[in-house]
């Protein structure tokens, strides 16, 4: 006997994101070089410069798929971001997508991406949020909150803002933005919210080390980005920090990414 389903999954449930990911699992790209990234109800379509299927065709395919599966895409919330190298002499942009706004930066899973991957706006947001929370901590101190509790709160609501996805964006920012983050960390020591002066480079190194130690495990979702170095198995070379191949790169921007940065750092 079959029964009609008259109820959906409750908003905010634990099983909701997993059920949705299962539901949209068969949504694939038309082009082999293109990619769809899915996280809960967020879709991110990546189309490289040289692709056999254009972004507009891929977008039309996704809209058609959603209509067939009784889902509705809110185009008012969709954004198009075209990545490009800085200081280009000749800029030739692709045609805009229908009913989609093209922007120079967009917030994706809590991180502000910009078209040149300099993450300046992300650092701006971090500085603004941290200064606001410093004011909150000072008000709590005036209300009699102990120094130990203030230190815990600092790690919870200030330092966590800097550490969030740090390995993803930390290698790209300029020296000026590194200085802005260090200024926030020095201010935390001056206000007594931490016992020692933290630095951006130390935080990035710790974050990279923790994440890379997990990535080298075969069950990690980023493991497929690493390639085993067969020369290590065939020849007796000097010991290295890992047994993965050192990938070639053409642009320094590629060298700054998490995988390239750590593979070369631990070579």
CSV table of N, CA and C in Angstrom, one decimal, residues 187-264:
chain,number,residue,atom,x,y,z
A,187,UNK,N,46.2,44.5,19.8
A,187,UNK,CA,45.2,45.1,20.6
A,187,UNK,C,44.6,44.2,21.7
A,188,UNK,N,44.4,42.9,21.3
A,188,UNK,CA,43.9,41.9,22.2
A,188,UNK,C,44.9,41.8,23.4
A,189,UNK,N,46.2,41.8,23.2
A,189,UNK,CA,47.2,41.6,24.2
A,189,UNK,C,47.2,42.9,25.1
A,190,UNK,N,47.0,44.1,24.5
A,190,UNK,CA,47.0,45.3,25.2
A,190,UNK,C,45.8,45.4,26.1
A,191,UNK,N,44.7,44.9,25.7
A,191,UNK,CA,43.5,44.9,26.5
A,191,UNK,C,43.4,43.8,27.5
A,192,UNK,N,44.4,42.9,27.5
A,192,UNK,CA,44.4,41.9,28.5
A,192,UNK,C,43.5,40.7,28.2
A,193,UNK,N,43.1,40.5,26.9
A,193,UNK,CA,42.3,39.4,26.5
A,193,UNK,C,43.1,38.1,26.2
A,194,UNK,N,44.4,38.3,26.1
A,194,UNK,CA,45.2,37.1,25.8
A,194,UNK,C,46.5,37.3,26.6
A,195,UNK,N,47.2,36.2,26.9
A,195,UNK,CA,48.4,36.3,27.7
A,195,UNK,C,49.7,36.6,26.8
A,196,UNK,N,49.6,36.3,25.6
A,196,UNK,CA,50.8,36.6,24.7
A,196,UNK,C,50.3,37.2,23.4
A,197,UNK,N,51.3,37.8,22.7
A,197,UNK,CA,51.0,38.5,21.5
A,197,UNK,C,51.0,37.4,20.4
A,198,UNK,N,49.8,37.2,19.8
A,198,UNK,CA,49.7,36.3,18.7
A,198,UNK,C,50.0,37.0,17.4
A,199,UNK,N,50.5,36.3,16.4
A,199,UNK,CA,50.8,36.9,15.1
A,199,UNK,C,50.0,36.1,14.0
A,200,UNK,N,49.8,36.8,12.9
A,200,UNK,CA,49.0,36.2,11.8
A,200,UNK,C,49.8,35.0,11.2
A,201,UNK,N,51.1,35.1,11.1
A,201,UNK,CA,51.9,34.0,10.5
A,201,UNK,C,51.8,32.8,11.3
A,202,UNK,N,51.9,33.0,12.7
A,202,UNK,CA,51.8,31.8,13.6
A,202,UNK,C,50.4,31.1,13.5
A,203,UNK,N,49.4,31.9,13.4
A,203,UNK,CA,48.0,31.3,13.3
A,203,UNK,C,47.9,30.6,12.0
A,204,UNK,N,48.4,31.2,10.9
A,204,UNK,CA,48.3,30.5,9.6
A,204,UNK,C,49.1,29.2,9.6
A,205,UNK,N,50.3,29.2,10.2
A,205,UNK,CA,51.1,28.0,10.2
A,205,UNK,C,50.4,26.9,11.0
A,206,UNK,N,49.8,27.3,12.1
A,206,UNK,CA,49.2,26.3,13.0
A,206,UNK,C,47.9,25.7,12.3
A,207,UNK,N,47.2,26.6,11.6
A,207,UNK,CA,46.0,26.2,10.9
A,207,UNK,C,46.4,25.3,9.7
A,208,UNK,N,47.4,25.6,9.0
A,208,UNK,CA,47.8,24.8,7.9
A,208,UNK,C,48.3,23.4,8.3
A,209,UNK,N,49.1,23.4,9.4
A,209,UNK,CA,49.6,22.2,9.9
A,209,UNK,C,48.5,21.2,10.4
A,210,UNK,N,47.5,21.8,11.1
A,210,UNK,CA,46.4,20.9,11.5
A,210,UNK,C,45.6,20.4,10.4
A,211,UNK,N,45.3,21.2,9.4
A,211,UNK,CA,44.5,20.8,8.2
A,211,UNK,C,45.3,19.8,7.3
A,212,UNK,N,46.5,20.1,7.1
A,212,UNK,CA,47.3,19.3,6.2
A,212,UNK,C,47.5,17.9,6.8
A,213,UNK,N,47.6,17.8,8.1
A,213,UNK,CA,47.8,16.5,8.8
A,213,UNK,C,46.5,15.6,8.6
A,214,UNK,N,45.4,16.3,8.4
A,214,UNK,CA,44.1,15.6,8.2
A,214,UNK,C,43.9,15.2,6.7
A,215,UNK,N,44.4,16.2,5.8
A,215,UNK,CA,44.2,16.0,4.4
A,215,UNK,C,45.0,14.7,3.9
A,216,UNK,N,46.2,14.5,4.5
A,216,UNK,CA,47.0,13.4,4.0
A,216,UNK,C,46.4,12.0,4.3
A,217,UNK,N,45.3,12.0,5.1
A,217,UNK,CA,44.6,10.7,5.3
A,217,UNK,C,43.7,10.4,4.1
A,218,UNK,N,43.6,9.2,3.7
A,218,UNK,CA,43.0,8.8,2.4
A,218,UNK,C,41.4,9.1,2.4
A,219,UNK,N,40.9,9.2,3.6
A,219,UNK,CA,39.4,9.4,3.7
A,219,UNK,C,39.0,10.9,3.7
A,220,UNK,N,40.0,11.8,3.6
A,220,UNK,CA,39.7,13.2,3.6
A,220,UNK,C,39.2,13.7,2.2
A,221,UNK,N,38.2,14.6,2.2
A,221,UNK,CA,37.6,15.0,0.9
A,221,UNK,C,38.6,15.8,0.0
A,222,UNK,N,39.8,16.3,0.6
A,222,UNK,CA,40.8,17.0,-0.2
A,222,UNK,C,41.9,16.1,-0.6
A,223,UNK,N,41.9,14.8,-0.2
A,223,UNK,CA,43.0,13.9,-0.5
A,223,UNK,C,43.2,13.7,-2.0
A,224,UNK,N,42.2,13.8,-2.8
A,224,UNK,CA,42.3,13.6,-4.2
A,224,UNK,C,43.1,14.7,-4.9
A,225,UNK,N,43.4,15.8,-4.2
A,225,UNK,CA,44.2,16.8,-4.8
A,225,UNK,C,45.7,16.5,-4.7
A,226,UNK,N,46.0,15.5,-3.9
A,226,UNK,CA,47.4,15.1,-3.8
A,226,UNK,C,47.8,14.0,-4.7
A,227,UNK,N,49.0,13.9,-5.2
A,227,UNK,CA,49.4,12.9,-6.1
A,227,UNK,C,50.6,12.2,-5.5
A,228,UNK,N,50.6,10.9,-5.4
A,228,UNK,CA,51.7,10.1,-4.9
A,228,UNK,C,53.0,10.3,-5.7
A,229,UNK,N,54.1,10.5,-5.1
A,229,UNK,CA,55.3,10.7,-5.8
A,229,UNK,C,56.0,9.3,-6.0
A,230,UNK,N,55.9,8.9,-7.2
A,230,UNK,CA,56.4,7.5,-7.5
A,230,UNK,C,57.9,7.5,-7.5
A,231,UNK,N,58.6,8.6,-7.6
A,231,UNK,CA,60.1,8.6,-7.6
A,231,UNK,C,60.6,8.2,-6.2
A,232,UNK,N,59.8,8.5,-5.2
A,232,UNK,CA,60.2,8.2,-3.8
A,232,UNK,C,60.2,6.7,-3.6
A,233,UNK,N,59.3,6.0,-4.4
A,233,UNK,CA,59.3,4.5,-4.2
A,233,UNK,C,60.4,3.8,-5.1
A,234,UNK,N,60.9,4.5,-6.1
A,234,UNK,CA,61.8,3.9,-7.0
A,234,UNK,C,63.3,4.2,-6.6
A,235,UNK,N,63.5,5.4,-6.1
A,235,UNK,CA,64.9,5.8,-5.8
A,235,UNK,C,65.0,6.2,-4.3
A,236,UNK,N,66.2,6.0,-3.8
A,236,UNK,CA,66.5,6.4,-2.4
A,236,UNK,C,66.9,7.8,-2.3
A,237,UNK,N,65.8,8.7,-2.1
A,237,UNK,CA,66.1,10.1,-2.0
A,237,UNK,C,66.1,10.6,-0.6
A,238,UNK,N,66.5,11.8,-0.3
A,238,UNK,CA,66.5,12.3,1.0
A,238,UNK,C,65.1,12.3,1.6
A,239,UNK,N,65.0,12.1,2.9
A,239,UNK,CA,63.6,12.1,3.6
A,239,UNK,C,62.9,13.4,3.4
A,240,UNK,N,61.6,13.3,3.1
A,240,UNK,CA,60.8,14.5,3.0
A,240,UNK,C,59.6,14.5,4.0
A,241,UNK,N,59.0,15.6,4.1
A,241,UNK,CA,57.9,15.7,5.1
A,241,UNK,C,56.6,15.0,4.6
A,242,UNK,N,56.6,14.6,3.3
A,242,UNK,CA,55.5,13.9,2.8
A,242,UNK,C,55.9,13.1,1.6
A,243,UNK,N,55.1,12.2,1.1
A,243,UNK,CA,55.4,11.3,0.0
A,243,UNK,C,54.6,11.7,-1.3
A,244,UNK,N,54.3,13.0,-1.4
A,244,UNK,CA,53.4,13.4,-2.5
A,244,UNK,C,54.2,14.2,-3.5
A,245,UNK,N,53.8,14.2,-4.8
A,245,UNK,CA,54.4,14.9,-5.8
A,245,UNK,C,54.3,16.4,-5.7
A,246,UNK,N,55.4,17.1,-6.1
A,246,UNK,CA,55.3,18.5,-6.1
A,246,UNK,C,54.7,19.0,-7.4
A,247,UNK,N,53.5,19.5,-7.4
A,247,UNK,CA,52.8,19.9,-8.7
A,247,UNK,C,53.4,21.1,-9.3
A,248,UNK,N,53.4,21.2,-10.6
A,248,UNK,CA,54.0,22.4,-11.3
A,248,UNK,C,52.9,23.5,-11.3
A,249,UNK,N,53.4,24.7,-11.3
A,249,UNK,CA,52.4,25.8,-11.4
A,249,UNK,C,53.0,26.9,-12.2
A,250,UNK,N,52.1,27.7,-12.9
A,250,UNK,CA,52.6,28.7,-13.8
A,250,UNK,C,52.5,30.1,-13.1
A,251,UNK,N,51.5,30.3,-12.2
A,251,UNK,CA,51.3,31.6,-11.6
A,251,UNK,C,51.6,31.6,-10.1
A,252,UNK,N,52.1,32.7,-9.6
A,252,UNK,CA,52.4,32.7,-8.2
A,252,UNK,C,51.1,32.6,-7.4
A,253,UNK,N,50.0,33.0,-7.9
A,253,UNK,CA,48.7,33.0,-7.2
A,253,UNK,C,48.3,31.5,-6.9
A,254,UNK,N,48.7,30.6,-7.9
A,254,UNK,CA,48.5,29.2,-7.6
A,254,UNK,C,49.4,28.7,-6.5
A,255,UNK,N,50.6,29.2,-6.4
A,255,UNK,CA,51.5,28.8,-5.4
A,255,UNK,C,51.0,29.2,-4.0
A,256,UNK,N,50.1,30.2,-3.9
A,256,UNK,CA,49.7,30.6,-2.6
A,256,UNK,C,48.5,29.8,-2.0
A,257,UNK,N,47.9,28.9,-2.9
A,257,UNK,CA,46.8,28.1,-2.4
A,257,UNK,C,47.2,27.1,-1.3
A,258,UNK,N,46.3,26.6,-0.6
A,258,UNK,CA,46.6,25.8,0.6
A,258,UNK,C,47.4,24.5,0.2
A,259,UNK,N,46.9,23.8,-0.8
A,259,UNK,CA,47.6,22.5,-1.2
A,259,UNK,C,49.0,22.8,-1.7
A,260,UNK,N,49.1,23.7,-2.6
A,260,UNK,CA,50.5,24.0,-3.2
A,260,UNK,C,51.4,24.5,-2.1
A,261,UNK,N,50.9,25.4,-1.3
A,261,UNK,CA,51.7,26.0,-0.2
A,261,UNK,C,52.2,25.0,0.8
A,262,UNK,N,51.4,24.0,1.2
A,262,UNK,CA,51.9,23.0,2.1
A,262,UNK,C,52.7,21.9,1.5
A,263,UNK,N,52.4,21.5,0.3
A,263,UNK,CA,53.1,20.5,-0.4
A,263,UNK,C,54.6,21.0,-0.6
A,264,UNK,N,54.8,22.2,-0.9
A,264,UNK,CA,56.1,22.8,-1.1
A,264,UNK,C,56.8,23.1,0.2
